[in-house]
Amino acid sequence: MSQAIEDSGIGVAIAESRYAFPIIEGIHLIALSVSVGLIFLTDLRLIGVFLKHIPAEDIHRQLRPFVFGGFTIVFLSGGLLFWAEAATVMQSPPLAIQVPVHLAGGTERAVFRVRDRQAARGARRAGEHPTQREIRRPGVDGAVDPRHHLRAAGRLYPEVAVRPTLQVMTQVDILAWIQTSTLGHAISKSITCSSPDSRSYT
Amino acid sequence: MGFVLLLSSLVLISLRLLGFTLANHSVPKVAGQTTRLLWLGLSLAIGSGVLMFIGSPRHYFDNPAFRTKMLLLAAAVLVQIFLFQGVSRRDSPNPWFARVSVAVSLVLWFGVSMAGRAIGFV
């Protein structure tokens, strides 16, 4: 089946175009770096070593749309790359690691989000959280941002920080590895191109 | 790893300069520590890049994509020091000046990334 995907019109077009593949791959890697990096910065804030004067919740909440937006680009461009060389990639050992790592990362984020909400609800019930009426625009007249319920979830901090950090390292390395083991083969097969060098990965 | 740190710090400051994120906190407050992280990321990237270059200098030196990358890198660092740093230190930078700096800087750094990726293809 993966061979059929690879042989389809768009698959061949991407694999044979001189520019399409590297450009899509570049976009894929940049989007991945940015999203994973923003998660990393959020986690640095959660463990309290980065931007301490800004509430963790502000960082967490306000960066989240960009993290998810970035991952949307990662998956779309990754889908196109897969389209172009499905058969080769399917046999590649790194893919067997990358996909579960992605899924684990996604699940971890989703679990964190659910527990974050639960903690907020718990804090509200316990009376630590102000009612909607008390919530003023943060930062106005020196009003303290009252939405600090993440503090109630303080016990979450260390455990959330470790996994994505590992993820940063494994994902980027795995990508580089995929290039070495499969791209070289896939590309020299389809384009007139001298030895692609995976070490030039930025 | 270095480039991940560099790009994400850059994007964070850029998003703040454009007012897309953390708009309830001042620009220098967001940019201060993030800028240090950006330079740390760049140092890691340059350090590992130099090691790779030493590994096979001839292969890289004659590569047009590598030369493009070095030119873009030099331009990006200059823009970072003389334009971006100045903008992100002000409490309320001129919005158009900020937008232009962000655009130039992002184009250059993403260009460095793309050119780096292209080294393997040419």
Coordinates of C-alpha atoms in Angstrom, one line a residue:
Chain A
M1 CA 0.0 0.0 0.0
S2 CA 2.8 2.4 0.9
Q3 CA 4.2 1.7 -2.6
A4 CA 0.9 2.8 -4.1
I5 CA 1.0 6.0 -2.1
E6 CA 4.5 6.6 -3.3
D7 CA 3.6 5.9 -6.9
S8 CA 0.6 8.3 -6.9
G9 CA 0.7 11.6 -8.8
I10 CA 1.6 13.9 -5.9
G11 CA 4.0 11.4 -4.4
V12 CA 6.0 11.2 -7.6
A13 CA 5.8 15.0 -8.1
I14 CA 7.3 15.7 -4.7
A15 CA 10.0 13.1 -4.9
E16 CA 11.1 14.1 -8.4
S17 CA 11.0 17.8 -8.1
R18 CA 14.3 19.3 -7.4
Y19 CA 13.0 21.8 -5.0
A20 CA 9.8 20.5 -3.5
F21 CA 11.3 17.9 -1.3
P22 CA 14.0 20.0 0.4
I23 CA 11.6 22.9 0.8
I24 CA 8.9 20.9 2.4
E25 CA 11.4 19.2 4.6
G26 CA 12.9 22.5 5.6
I27 CA 9.4 23.8 6.6
H28 CA 8.8 20.5 8.5
L29 CA 12.0 20.9 10.5
I30 CA 11.6 24.6 11.2
A31 CA 8.0 24.1 12.4
L32 CA 9.1 21.1 14.5
S33 CA 12.0 23.1 16.1
V34 CA 9.7 26.0 16.9
S35 CA 6.9 24.0 18.4
V36 CA 9.1 21.7 20.4
G37 CA 11.2 24.7 21.4
L38 CA 8.2 26.6 22.7
I39 CA 7.1 23.5 24.7
F40 CA 10.7 23.4 26.1
L41 CA 10.5 27.1 27.1
T42 CA 7.1 26.5 28.7
D43 CA 8.6 23.6 30.7
L44 CA 11.6 25.7 31.7
R45 CA 9.1 28.2 33.1
L46 CA 7.1 25.4 34.9
I47 CA 10.2 24.2 36.7
G48 CA 10.9 27.8 37.6
V49 CA 14.2 28.6 35.9
F50 CA 13.0 30.9 33.1
L51 CA 10.9 34.1 33.0
K52 CA 10.0 33.8 36.7
H53 CA 8.4 37.2 36.8
I54 CA 5.7 36.1 34.4
P55 CA 3.1 33.7 35.8
A56 CA 3.6 30.2 34.5
E57 CA 0.0 30.1 33.5
D58 CA 0.3 33.1 31.2
I59 CA 3.2 31.4 29.4
H60 CA 1.5 28.1 29.3
R61 CA -1.8 29.3 28.1
Q62 CA -0.7 32.0 25.7
L63 CA 2.0 29.9 23.9
R64 CA -0.3 26.9 23.5
P65 CA -2.0 28.1 20.3
F66 CA 1.3 28.6 18.6
V67 CA 2.6 25.2 19.8
F68 CA -0.5 23.5 18.3
G69 CA -0.4 25.7 15.2
G70 CA 3.2 24.6 14.7
F71 CA 2.4 21.0 15.1
T72 CA -0.3 21.3 12.5
I73 CA 2.3 22.5 10.0
V74 CA 4.6 19.6 11.2
F75 CA 1.9 17.0 10.5
L76 CA 0.8 18.5 7.2
S77 CA 4.4 18.8 5.8
G78 CA 5.3 15.4 7.3
G79 CA 2.3 13.9 5.5
L80 CA 3.5 15.3 2.2
L81 CA 7.0 13.9 2.8
F82 CA 5.6 10.5 3.7
W83 CA 3.6 10.6 0.5
A84 CA 6.7 11.0 -1.6
E85 CA 8.6 8.1 -0.1
A86 CA 6.1 6.0 1.8
A87 CA 7.6 2.6 0.9
T88 CA 11.1 3.4 2.0
V89 CA 10.1 5.1 5.2
M90 CA 7.8 2.3 6.2
Q91 CA 10.8 -0.1 6.3
S92 CA 12.9 2.4 8.2
P93 CA 13.6 1.4 11.9
P94 CA 13.7 5.1 13.0
L95 CA 10.1 5.6 11.9
A96 CA 9.0 2.8 14.3
I97 CA 10.5 5.0 17.0
Q98 CA 9.4 8.4 15.8
V99 CA 5.7 7.7 15.5
P100 CA 5.3 6.3 19.0
V101 CA 7.4 9.2 20.4
H102 CA 5.1 11.7 18.6
L103 CA 2.0 10.0 19.9
A104 CA 3.5 9.8 23.5
G105 CA 4.3 13.5 23.3
G106 CA 0.8 14.3 22.1
T107 CA -0.8 12.2 24.8
E108 CA 1.4 13.7 27.5
R109 CA 0.3 17.2 26.4
A110 CA -3.4 16.2 26.4
V111 CA -3.1 14.6 29.8
F112 CA -1.4 17.7 31.1
R113 CA -4.2 19.9 29.7
V114 CA -6.9 17.7 31.3
R115 CA -5.2 17.7 34.7
D116 CA -4.6 21.4 34.5
R117 CA -8.3 21.9 34.1
Q118 CA -9.1 19.5 36.9
A119 CA -6.7 21.4 39.1
A120 CA -8.4 24.7 38.2
R121 CA -11.8 23.2 39.1
G122 CA -10.4 21.8 42.3
A123 CA -9.0 25.1 43.3
R124 CA -12.2 26.9 42.5
R125 CA -14.2 24.5 44.6
A126 CA -11.7 24.9 47.5
G127 CA -12.4 28.6 47.3
E128 CA -8.8 29.5 46.3
H129 CA -10.0 30.7 43.0
P130 CA -11.8 34.1 42.7
T131 CA -15.2 34.3 41.0
Q132 CA -15.4 35.7 37.5
R133 CA -16.4 39.1 38.9
E134 CA -13.1 39.4 40.8
I135 CA -11.0 38.7 37.8
R136 CA -9.7 42.0 36.6
R137 CA -7.7 42.6 33.5
P138 CA -4.2 41.3 34.6
G139 CA -1.5 43.9 34.7
V140 CA -3.9 46.9 35.0
D141 CA -3.3 49.2 38.0
G142 CA -0.8 46.7 39.4
A143 CA -3.7 44.3 40.0
V144 CA -2.2 40.8 40.6
D145 CA -3.3 38.3 38.1
P146 CA -5.6 36.1 40.2
R147 CA -5.7 33.2 37.8
H148 CA -2.9 31.4 39.6
H149 CA -4.5 28.1 39.9
L150 CA -1.6 26.4 38.2
R151 CA 0.1 26.9 41.5
A152 CA -2.5 24.6 43.0
A153 CA -1.2 22.1 40.5
G154 CA 2.3 22.7 41.6
R155 CA 2.9 19.0 42.1
L156 CA 2.6 18.6 38.4
Y157 CA 5.6 20.8 37.5
P158 CA 8.6 18.5 37.8
E159 CA 6.9 15.6 36.0
V160 CA 5.7 17.6 33.1
A161 CA 9.0 19.1 32.5
V162 CA 11.1 16.0 32.1
R163 CA 9.3 14.2 29.3
P164 CA 9.1 16.9 26.7
T165 CA 12.8 17.7 27.3
L166 CA 13.6 14.1 26.4
Q167 CA 11.3 14.5 23.5
V168 CA 13.2 17.4 22.2
M169 CA 16.3 15.5 22.1
T170 CA 15.0 12.2 20.8
Q171 CA 12.8 13.7 18.1
V172 CA 15.4 15.9 16.5
D173 CA 18.0 13.1 16.6
I174 CA 15.5 10.6 15.2
L175 CA 14.7 12.9 12.3
A176 CA 18.4 13.3 11.5
W177 CA 18.7 9.5 11.7
I178 CA 15.8 9.0 9.4
Q179 CA 17.5 11.2 6.9
T180 CA 20.7 9.1 7.0
S181 CA 19.0 5.8 6.6
T182 CA 16.2 6.4 4.2
L183 CA 16.5 9.8 2.5
G184 CA 19.8 9.1 0.9
H185 CA 18.3 6.0 -0.7
A186 CA 15.0 7.6 -1.7
I187 CA 16.5 10.7 -3.2
S188 CA 19.3 9.2 -5.1
K189 CA 16.7 6.8 -6.5
S190 CA 14.6 9.6 -7.9
I191 CA 16.6 12.8 -8.4
T192 CA 20.0 13.2 -10.0
C193 CA 21.7 14.2 -6.9
S194 CA 25.1 13.5 -5.4
S195 CA 25.3 12.0 -1.9
P196 CA 22.9 13.8 0.4
D197 CA 24.7 14.4 3.6
S198 CA 22.6 14.0 6.7
R199 CA 25.3 15.7 8.8
S200 CA 24.5 19.0 7.2
Y201 CA 21.2 19.0 9.2
T202 CA 21.2 22.3 11.0
Chain B
M1 CA 19.3 21.3 20.0
G2 CA 21.0 24.6 19.7
F3 CA 19.0 25.6 16.8
V4 CA 15.8 24.5 18.5
L5 CA 16.6 26.9 21.4
L6 CA 17.6 29.7 19.0
L7 CA 14.5 29.5 16.8
S8 CA 12.0 29.1 19.6
S9 CA 13.5 32.0 21.6
L10 CA 13.4 34.1 18.4
V11 CA 9.8 33.2 17.7
L12 CA 8.8 33.9 21.3
I13 CA 10.3 37.4 21.2
S14 CA 8.9 38.0 17.7
L15 CA 5.4 37.0 18.8
R16 CA 5.6 39.4 21.7
L17 CA 6.9 42.2 19.5
L18 CA 3.9 41.7 17.2
G19 CA 1.6 41.6 20.1
F20 CA 0.4 38.1 19.4
T21 CA 1.3 36.6 22.8
L22 CA 1.9 37.7 26.4
A23 CA 0.7 41.2 25.4
N24 CA -0.1 41.8 29.1
H25 CA 3.7 41.8 29.9
S26 CA 6.1 44.4 28.7
V27 CA 8.5 43.6 25.8
P28 CA 11.7 43.8 27.8
K29 CA 10.3 41.6 30.5
V30 CA 9.6 38.9 27.9
A31 CA 12.7 39.5 25.8
G32 CA 15.4 39.9 28.5
Q33 CA 16.0 36.3 29.5
T34 CA 14.8 34.9 26.2
T35 CA 17.5 36.9 24.4
R36 CA 20.1 35.2 26.6
L37 CA 18.7 31.8 25.7
L38 CA 18.8 32.8 22.1
W39 CA 22.5 33.5 22.2
L40 CA 23.1 30.3 24.2
G41 CA 21.3 28.4 21.4
L42 CA 23.4 30.1 18.8
S43 CA 26.6 29.3 20.6
L44 CA 25.6 25.6 20.8
A45 CA 24.7 25.6 17.1
I46 CA 28.0 27.3 16.1
G47 CA 30.0 25.0 18.4
S48 CA 28.5 21.8 16.9
G49 CA 28.6 23.3 13.4
V50 CA 32.4 24.0 13.8
L51 CA 32.9 20.4 14.8
M52 CA 31.0 19.2 11.8
F53 CA 33.0 21.5 9.5
I54 CA 36.3 20.3 10.9
G55 CA 35.2 16.8 10.1
S56 CA 35.1 17.4 6.3
P57 CA 36.1 21.0 5.5
R58 CA 36.5 20.5 1.8
H59 CA 33.1 19.0 1.4
Y60 CA 31.5 22.1 3.0
F61 CA 33.8 24.8 1.7
D62 CA 33.0 24.2 -2.0
N63 CA 29.3 23.7 -1.4
P64 CA 27.3 26.7 -2.7
A65 CA 24.5 26.1 -0.1
F66 CA 27.1 26.2 2.7
R67 CA 28.4 29.6 1.4
T68 CA 24.8 30.9 1.2
K69 CA 24.2 29.7 4.7
M70 CA 27.3 31.4 6.1
L71 CA 26.3 34.7 4.4
L72 CA 22.8 34.5 5.7
L73 CA 24.1 33.6 9.2
A74 CA 26.4 36.7 9.2
A75 CA 23.5 38.9 8.1
A76 CA 21.2 37.4 10.7
V77 CA 23.6 37.9 13.5
L78 CA 24.2 41.5 12.4
V79 CA 20.4 42.2 12.2
Q80 CA 20.0 40.5 15.6
I81 CA 22.6 42.7 17.3
F82 CA 21.9 46.1 15.6
L83 CA 18.2 45.9 14.9
F84 CA 16.4 43.3 16.9
Q85 CA 18.2 43.8 20.2
G86 CA 17.4 47.5 20.2
V87 CA 13.8 47.0 19.4
S88 CA 13.3 44.3 22.1
R89 CA 14.9 46.5 24.8
R90 CA 12.3 49.3 24.5
D91 CA 9.1 49.3 26.5
S92 CA 7.0 50.4 23.6
P93 CA 8.9 50.1 20.4
N94 CA 7.5 51.7 17.3
P95 CA 5.1 49.1 15.9
W96 CA 6.3 49.3 12.3
F97 CA 9.9 49.3 13.3
A98 CA 9.2 46.2 15.4
R99 CA 7.3 44.5 12.5
V100 CA 10.1 45.2 10.0
S101 CA 12.8 43.9 12.4
V102 CA 10.8 40.7 13.1
A103 CA 10.2 40.1 9.4
V104 CA 13.8 40.6 8.4
S105 CA 15.1 38.6 11.3
L106 CA 12.7 35.6 10.8
V107 CA 13.4 35.5 7.1
L108 CA 17.1 35.5 7.7
W109 CA 17.1 32.8 10.4
F110 CA 14.7 30.6 8.6
G111 CA 16.9 31.1 5.5
V112 CA 19.9 29.9 7.5
S113 CA 17.9 26.8 8.4
M114 CA 16.8 26.1 4.8
A115 CA 20.3 26.7 3.4
G116 CA 21.7 24.4 6.0
R117 CA 19.2 21.7 5.0
A118 CA 20.1 22.3 1.3
I119 CA 23.8 21.5 1.9
G120 CA 22.9 17.9 1.8
F121 CA 21.0 18.2 -1.5
V122 CA 23.3 20.1 -3.8

